[in-house]
Amino acid sequence: QSLSKTTSQKMSKAKASKIKLAPHESKLVSSGEILNITHEGSKSIWLSAPSITHSENMKRVYRPMGDLELIHLVNNGQLPSTQPYQAIIEGDSGRVYAEKYLRGVKKVDSSPTTVVEFLAPIQLIETLFAIQHKVEDGALSMGLGNKAGNGLGIFNDSLENGETTFRIVLVKRSTSFVERPQNQNVSRNQAEDKNE
């Protein structure tokens, strides 16, 4: 291994170690709900959790999010109406597709840092699917935003009444999280997950 490559890896590891996680990310790491999987030489901190198993009446859907959208979800338990398409992507292939935004394979202007897993009733997903859906790289996506199916209200109602829950399953933190003057508590879903 060349000296310049070794020095570069040490500098990269040092850079990643100086990155500050968001308070909710630190809590998830401390509780063991998400693992630090950062590899040697990475310029980013990577956190990951396995997908949850679900019952026959529930489906997993995924959404890549930037910090502003995620903090709104964490603080309010609902998605904001800030994205015109606001896709949720179904199943294992949906997670793979959502992770492409953090891995640099797909691009979007909202600077995604996080993939969120939602566990939702099948009936809700079938309703959203009937309203609007499309195939993206072999995954089925449903748009919640006003330029797509406009099903955000239905989805947020399900989050509010507790039928749909969410958890963070992937984080790529390349720059330190910037504190905002808001309550940075972990969502009620993740905080209460162990009690249910």
PDB file of C-alpha atoms in Angstrom:
ATOM      1  CA  GLN A   1       0.000   0.000   0.000  1.00  0.00           C
ATOM      2  CA  SER A   2       1.454   3.369  -0.959  1.00  0.00           C
ATOM      3  CA  LEU A   3       2.251   5.985   1.656  1.00  0.00           C
ATOM      4  CA  SER A   4      -0.035   8.532  -0.034  1.00  0.00           C
ATOM      5  CA  LYS A   5      -2.990   6.089   0.001  1.00  0.00           C
ATOM      6  CA  THR A   6      -2.404   5.261   3.693  1.00  0.00           C
ATOM      7  CA  THR A   7      -2.183   8.958   4.570  1.00  0.00           C
ATOM      8  CA  SER A   8      -5.343   9.671   2.557  1.00  0.00           C
ATOM      9  CA  GLN A   9      -7.274   6.900   4.377  1.00  0.00           C
ATOM     10  CA  LYS A  10      -6.136   8.188   7.770  1.00  0.00           C
ATOM     11  CA  MET A  11      -7.217  11.699   6.810  1.00  0.00           C
ATOM     12  CA  SER A  12     -10.595  10.379   5.603  1.00  0.00           C
ATOM     13  CA  LYS A  13     -11.137   8.405   8.808  1.00  0.00           C
ATOM     14  CA  ALA A  14     -10.183  11.477  10.830  1.00  0.00           C
ATOM     15  CA  LYS A  15     -12.636  13.553   8.799  1.00  0.00           C
ATOM     16  CA  ALA A  16     -15.486  11.076   9.427  1.00  0.00           C
ATOM     17  CA  SER A  17     -14.686  10.976  13.153  1.00  0.00           C
ATOM     18  CA  LYS A  18     -15.113  14.770  13.355  1.00  0.00           C
ATOM     19  CA  ILE A  19     -18.605  14.723  11.845  1.00  0.00           C
ATOM     20  CA  LYS A  20     -21.348  15.432  14.365  1.00  0.00           C
ATOM     21  CA  LEU A  21     -24.449  13.245  14.273  1.00  0.00           C
ATOM     22  CA  ALA A  22     -27.913  14.660  14.757  1.00  0.00           C
ATOM     23  CA  PRO A  23     -29.232  14.208  18.316  1.00  0.00           C
ATOM     24  CA  HIS A  24     -31.829  11.633  17.195  1.00  0.00           C
ATOM     25  CA  GLU A  25     -29.097   9.705  15.335  1.00  0.00           C
ATOM     26  CA  SER A  26     -26.866   9.658  18.427  1.00  0.00           C
ATOM     27  CA  LYS A  27     -29.778   8.352  20.520  1.00  0.00           C
ATOM     28  CA  LEU A  28     -30.468   5.568  18.021  1.00  0.00           C
ATOM     29  CA  VAL A  29     -26.793   4.533  18.010  1.00  0.00           C
ATOM     30  CA  SER A  30     -26.622   4.639  21.830  1.00  0.00           C
ATOM     31  CA  SER A  31     -29.755   2.500  22.158  1.00  0.00           C
ATOM     32  CA  GLY A  32     -28.478  -0.023  19.597  1.00  0.00           C
ATOM     33  CA  GLU A  33     -31.457   0.555  17.284  1.00  0.00           C
ATOM     34  CA  ILE A  34     -29.059   1.487  14.488  1.00  0.00           C
ATOM     35  CA  LEU A  35     -25.423   0.449  14.004  1.00  0.00           C
ATOM     36  CA  ASN A  36     -22.430   2.480  12.936  1.00  0.00           C
ATOM     37  CA  ILE A  37     -21.184   0.640   9.831  1.00  0.00           C
ATOM     38  CA  THR A  38     -18.665   3.281   8.752  1.00  0.00           C
ATOM     39  CA  HIS A  39     -15.757   1.619   6.987  1.00  0.00           C
ATOM     40  CA  GLU A  40     -12.128   2.599   7.258  1.00  0.00           C
ATOM     41  CA  GLY A  41     -11.308   5.482   4.950  1.00  0.00           C
ATOM     42  CA  SER A  42     -14.884   6.738   4.673  1.00  0.00           C
ATOM     43  CA  LYS A  43     -15.465  10.476   4.453  1.00  0.00           C
ATOM     44  CA  SER A  44     -18.980   9.968   5.832  1.00  0.00           C
ATOM     45  CA  ILE A  45     -20.537   8.291   8.837  1.00  0.00           C
ATOM     46  CA  TRP A  46     -22.841   5.433   7.811  1.00  0.00           C
ATOM     47  CA  LEU A  47     -25.532   4.079  10.151  1.00  0.00           C
ATOM     48  CA  SER A  48     -27.743   1.105   9.289  1.00  0.00           C
ATOM     49  CA  ALA A  49     -30.530  -1.028  10.748  1.00  0.00           C
ATOM     50  CA  PRO A  50     -32.051  -4.178   9.246  1.00  0.00           C
ATOM     51  CA  SER A  51     -35.561  -4.027   7.823  1.00  0.00           C
ATOM     52  CA  ILE A  52     -38.214  -5.203  10.253  1.00  0.00           C
ATOM     53  CA  THR A  53     -40.324  -8.289   9.725  1.00  0.00           C
ATOM     54  CA  HIS A  54     -43.975  -7.524   9.280  1.00  0.00           C
ATOM     55  CA  SER A  55     -47.330  -9.259   9.513  1.00  0.00           C
ATOM     56  CA  GLU A  56     -49.552 -10.255   6.607  1.00  0.00           C
ATOM     57  CA  ASN A  57     -51.652  -7.122   7.104  1.00  0.00           C
ATOM     58  CA  MET A  58     -48.742  -4.677   6.872  1.00  0.00           C
ATOM     59  CA  LYS A  59     -46.278  -3.558   4.191  1.00  0.00           C
ATOM     60  CA  ARG A  60     -42.921  -1.840   4.370  1.00  0.00           C
ATOM     61  CA  VAL A  61     -42.369   1.273   2.259  1.00  0.00           C
ATOM     62  CA  TYR A  62     -39.270   3.463   2.163  1.00  0.00           C
ATOM     63  CA  ARG A  63     -38.487   7.106   1.569  1.00  0.00           C
ATOM     64  CA  PRO A  64     -35.115   8.839   1.163  1.00  0.00           C
ATOM     65  CA  MET A  65     -35.164  12.217   2.941  1.00  0.00           C
ATOM     66  CA  GLY A  66     -33.067  15.301   3.475  1.00  0.00           C
ATOM     67  CA  ASP A  67     -32.578  16.694   6.971  1.00  0.00           C
ATOM     68  CA  LEU A  68     -35.396  19.271   6.825  1.00  0.00           C
ATOM     69  CA  GLU A  69     -38.048  16.726   5.853  1.00  0.00           C
ATOM     70  CA  LEU A  70     -36.729  14.167   8.334  1.00  0.00           C
ATOM     71  CA  ILE A  71     -36.638  16.615  11.259  1.00  0.00           C
ATOM     72  CA  HIS A  72     -40.237  17.577  10.496  1.00  0.00           C
ATOM     73  CA  LEU A  73     -41.191  13.893  10.574  1.00  0.00           C
ATOM     74  CA  VAL A  74     -39.234  13.228  13.782  1.00  0.00           C
ATOM     75  CA  ASN A  75     -40.666  16.290  15.543  1.00  0.00           C
ATOM     76  CA  ASN A  76     -44.257  16.118  14.286  1.00  0.00           C
ATOM     77  CA  GLY A  77     -44.851  12.462  13.451  1.00  0.00           C
ATOM     78  CA  GLN A  78     -45.983  13.414   9.934  1.00  0.00           C
ATOM     79  CA  LEU A  79     -44.454  14.196   6.566  1.00  0.00           C
ATOM     80  CA  PRO A  80     -44.419  17.860   5.518  1.00  0.00           C
ATOM     81  CA  SER A  81     -46.092  18.927   2.267  1.00  0.00           C
ATOM     82  CA  THR A  82     -42.848  20.284   0.835  1.00  0.00           C
ATOM     83  CA  GLN A  83     -42.077  17.796  -1.947  1.00  0.00           C
ATOM     84  CA  PRO A  84     -44.056  17.813  -5.214  1.00  0.00           C
ATOM     85  CA  TYR A  85     -43.729  14.040  -5.829  1.00  0.00           C
ATOM     86  CA  GLN A  86     -42.749  12.698  -2.362  1.00  0.00           C
ATOM     87  CA  ALA A  87     -42.365   9.045  -3.299  1.00  0.00           C
ATOM     88  CA  ILE A  88     -42.682   6.083  -0.999  1.00  0.00           C
ATOM     89  CA  ILE A  89     -41.263   2.900  -2.481  1.00  0.00           C
ATOM     90  CA  GLU A  90     -42.569  -0.560  -1.647  1.00  0.00           C
ATOM     91  CA  GLY A  91     -40.771  -3.586  -0.173  1.00  0.00           C
ATOM     92  CA  ASP A  92     -37.188  -4.837  -0.281  1.00  0.00           C
ATOM     93  CA  SER A  93     -36.685  -3.475  -3.791  1.00  0.00           C
ATOM     94  CA  GLY A  94     -37.999  -0.154  -2.471  1.00  0.00           C
ATOM     95  CA  ARG A  95     -35.298  -0.041   0.174  1.00  0.00           C
ATOM     96  CA  VAL A  96     -32.617  -0.813  -2.400  1.00  0.00           C
ATOM     97  CA  TYR A  97     -33.999   1.951  -4.628  1.00  0.00           C
ATOM     98  CA  ALA A  98     -34.237   4.497  -1.772  1.00  0.00           C
ATOM     99  CA  GLU A  99     -30.654   3.755  -0.706  1.00  0.00           C
ATOM    100  CA  LYS A 100     -29.418   4.657  -4.201  1.00  0.00           C
ATOM    101  CA  TYR A 101     -30.032   8.311  -3.316  1.00  0.00           C
ATOM    102  CA  LEU A 102     -27.602   8.123  -0.397  1.00  0.00           C
ATOM    103  CA  ARG A 103     -25.059   6.062  -2.328  1.00  0.00           C
ATOM    104  CA  GLY A 104     -24.852   8.599  -5.174  1.00  0.00           C
ATOM    105  CA  VAL A 105     -26.458   6.385  -7.838  1.00  0.00           C
ATOM    106  CA  LYS A 106     -29.591   8.583  -8.020  1.00  0.00           C
ATOM    107  CA  LYS A 107     -29.719  12.371  -7.642  1.00  0.00           C
ATOM    108  CA  VAL A 108     -32.350  14.715  -6.249  1.00  0.00           C
ATOM    109  CA  ASP A 109     -32.214  18.334  -5.066  1.00  0.00           C
ATOM    110  CA  SER A 110     -33.322  17.635  -1.462  1.00  0.00           C
ATOM    111  CA  SER A 111     -29.860  16.288  -0.445  1.00  0.00           C
ATOM    112  CA  PRO A 112     -30.989  12.998   1.133  1.00  0.00           C
ATOM    113  CA  THR A 113     -29.155  11.894   4.274  1.00  0.00           C
ATOM    114  CA  THR A 114     -31.597   9.290   5.569  1.00  0.00           C
ATOM    115  CA  VAL A 115     -33.775   6.387   4.460  1.00  0.00           C
ATOM    116  CA  VAL A 116     -36.922   5.960   6.533  1.00  0.00           C
ATOM    117  CA  GLU A 117     -38.863   2.705   6.711  1.00  0.00           C
ATOM    118  CA  PHE A 118     -42.616   2.979   7.197  1.00  0.00           C
ATOM    119  CA  LEU A 119     -44.706   0.017   8.286  1.00  0.00           C
ATOM    120  CA  ALA A 120     -48.184   0.657   6.918  1.00  0.00           C
ATOM    121  CA  PRO A 121     -51.452  -1.268   6.601  1.00  0.00           C
ATOM    122  CA  ILE A 122     -51.747  -3.108   3.271  1.00  0.00           C
ATOM    123  CA  GLN A 123     -55.125  -1.450   2.676  1.00  0.00           C
ATOM    124  CA  LEU A 124     -53.501   2.009   2.877  1.00  0.00           C
ATOM    125  CA  ILE A 125     -50.738   1.031   0.438  1.00  0.00           C
ATOM    126  CA  GLU A 126     -53.293  -0.498  -1.964  1.00  0.00           C
ATOM    127  CA  THR A 127     -55.345   2.729  -1.801  1.00  0.00           C
ATOM    128  CA  LEU A 128     -52.289   4.886  -2.543  1.00  0.00           C
ATOM    129  CA  PHE A 129     -51.234   2.471  -5.297  1.00  0.00           C
ATOM    130  CA  ALA A 130     -54.674   2.769  -6.942  1.00  0.00           C
ATOM    131  CA  ILE A 131     -54.449   6.567  -6.868  1.00  0.00           C
ATOM    132  CA  GLN A 132     -50.987   6.769  -8.463  1.00  0.00           C
ATOM    133  CA  HIS A 133     -47.963   4.546  -8.941  1.00  0.00           C
ATOM    134  CA  LYS A 134     -45.061   3.956 -11.270  1.00  0.00           C
ATOM    135  CA  VAL A 135     -42.202   1.543 -11.694  1.00  0.00           C
ATOM    136  CA  GLU A 136     -38.730   2.948 -11.025  1.00  0.00           C
ATOM    137  CA  ASP A 137     -35.724   0.668 -11.542  1.00  0.00           C
ATOM    138  CA  GLY A 138     -37.886  -2.372 -10.834  1.00  0.00           C
ATOM    139  CA  ALA A 139     -39.428  -0.914  -7.663  1.00  0.00           C
ATOM    140  CA  LEU A 140     -43.008   0.288  -7.231  1.00  0.00           C
ATOM    141  CA  SER A 141     -43.293   3.870  -6.074  1.00  0.00           C
ATOM    142  CA  MET A 142     -46.336   5.848  -5.039  1.00  0.00           C
ATOM    143  CA  GLY A 143     -46.229   9.634  -5.050  1.00  0.00           C
ATOM    144  CA  LEU A 144     -47.814  11.356  -2.081  1.00  0.00           C
ATOM    145  CA  GLY A 145     -47.176  14.920  -3.257  1.00  0.00           C
ATOM    146  CA  ASN A 146     -49.448  17.336  -5.104  1.00  0.00           C
ATOM    147  CA  LYS A 147     -47.753  16.645  -8.464  1.00  0.00           C
ATOM    148  CA  ALA A 148     -48.397  12.905  -8.083  1.00  0.00           C
ATOM    149  CA  GLY A 149     -51.194  11.044  -6.297  1.00  0.00           C
ATOM    150  CA  ASN A 150     -51.786  13.728  -3.666  1.00  0.00           C
ATOM    151  CA  GLY A 151     -52.230  11.029  -1.001  1.00  0.00           C
ATOM    152  CA  LEU A 152     -50.152  12.792   1.643  1.00  0.00           C
ATOM    153  CA  GLY A 153     -53.197  13.579   3.783  1.00  0.00           C
ATOM    154  CA  ILE A 154     -54.272   9.914   3.882  1.00  0.00           C
ATOM    155  CA  PHE A 155     -50.721   8.804   4.712  1.00  0.00           C
ATOM    156  CA  ASN A 156     -50.304  11.448   7.446  1.00  0.00           C
ATOM    157  CA  ASP A 157     -53.673  10.491   8.968  1.00  0.00           C
ATOM    158  CA  SER A 158     -52.392   6.916   9.254  1.00  0.00           C
ATOM    159  CA  LEU A 159     -49.185   8.161  10.902  1.00  0.00           C
ATOM    160  CA  GLU A 160     -51.167  10.349  13.297  1.00  0.00           C
ATOM    161  CA  ASN A 161     -53.512   7.579  14.419  1.00  0.00           C
ATOM    162  CA  GLY A 162     -50.621   5.128  14.872  1.00  0.00           C
ATOM    163  CA  GLU A 163     -51.646   2.646  12.166  1.00  0.00           C
ATOM    164  CA  THR A 164     -48.454   3.513  10.257  1.00  0.00           C
ATOM    165  CA  THR A 165     -45.148   3.712  12.110  1.00  0.00           C
ATOM    166  CA  PHE A 166     -41.683   4.729  10.987  1.00  0.00           C
ATOM    167  CA  ARG A 167     -38.054   4.158  11.807  1.00  0.00           C
ATOM    168  CA  ILE A 168     -34.712   5.220  10.416  1.00  0.00           C
ATOM    169  CA  VAL A 169     -32.865   2.410   8.615  1.00  0.00           C
ATOM    170  CA  LEU A 170     -29.964   4.171   6.852  1.00  0.00           C
ATOM    171  CA  VAL A 171     -28.053   7.389   7.469  1.00  0.00           C
ATOM    172  CA  LYS A 172     -25.190   8.915   5.520  1.00  0.00           C
ATOM    173  CA  ARG A 173     -23.834  11.853   7.479  1.00  0.00           C
ATOM    174  CA  SER A 174     -21.189  13.599   5.333  1.00  0.00           C
ATOM    175  CA  THR A 175     -21.189  16.919   7.134  1.00  0.00           C
ATOM    176  CA  SER A 176     -21.990  17.708  10.735  1.00  0.00           C
ATOM    177  CA  PHE A 177     -25.638  18.053  11.568  1.00  0.00           C
ATOM    178  CA  VAL A 178     -26.552  21.696  12.064  1.00  0.00           C
ATOM    179  CA  GLU A 179     -28.552  22.276  15.227  1.00  0.00           C
ATOM    180  CA  ARG A 180     -31.899  23.940  14.693  1.00  0.00           C
ATOM    181  CA  PRO A 181     -33.898  25.684  17.410  1.00  0.00           C
ATOM    182  CA  GLN A 182     -36.450  22.857  17.534  1.00  0.00           C
ATOM    183  CA  ASN A 183     -37.127  19.914  19.776  1.00  0.00           C
ATOM    184  CA  GLN A 184     -34.828  17.165  18.461  1.00  0.00           C
ATOM    185  CA  ASN A 185     -36.508  14.222  20.188  1.00  0.00           C
ATOM    186  CA  VAL A 186     -36.644  10.830  18.534  1.00  0.00           C
ATOM    187  CA  SER A 187     -40.065  10.091  17.054  1.00  0.00           C
ATOM    188  CA  ARG A 188     -42.688   8.607  19.306  1.00  0.00           C
ATOM    189  CA  ASN A 189     -42.603   5.497  17.111  1.00  0.00           C
ATOM    190  CA  GLN A 190     -38.939   4.739  17.746  1.00  0.00           C
ATOM    191  CA  ALA A 191     -38.914   5.970  21.329  1.00  0.00           C
ATOM    192  CA  GLU A 192     -41.911   3.818  22.261  1.00  0.00           C
ATOM    193  CA  ASP A 193     -40.987   0.874  20.031  1.00  0.00           C
ATOM    194  CA  LYS A 194     -39.507  -1.092  22.911  1.00  0.00           C
ATOM    195  CA  ASN A 195     -42.589  -0.543  25.080  1.00  0.00           C
ATOM    196  CA  GLU A 196     -45.067  -1.959  22.547  1.00  0.00           C
TER     197      GLU A 196
END
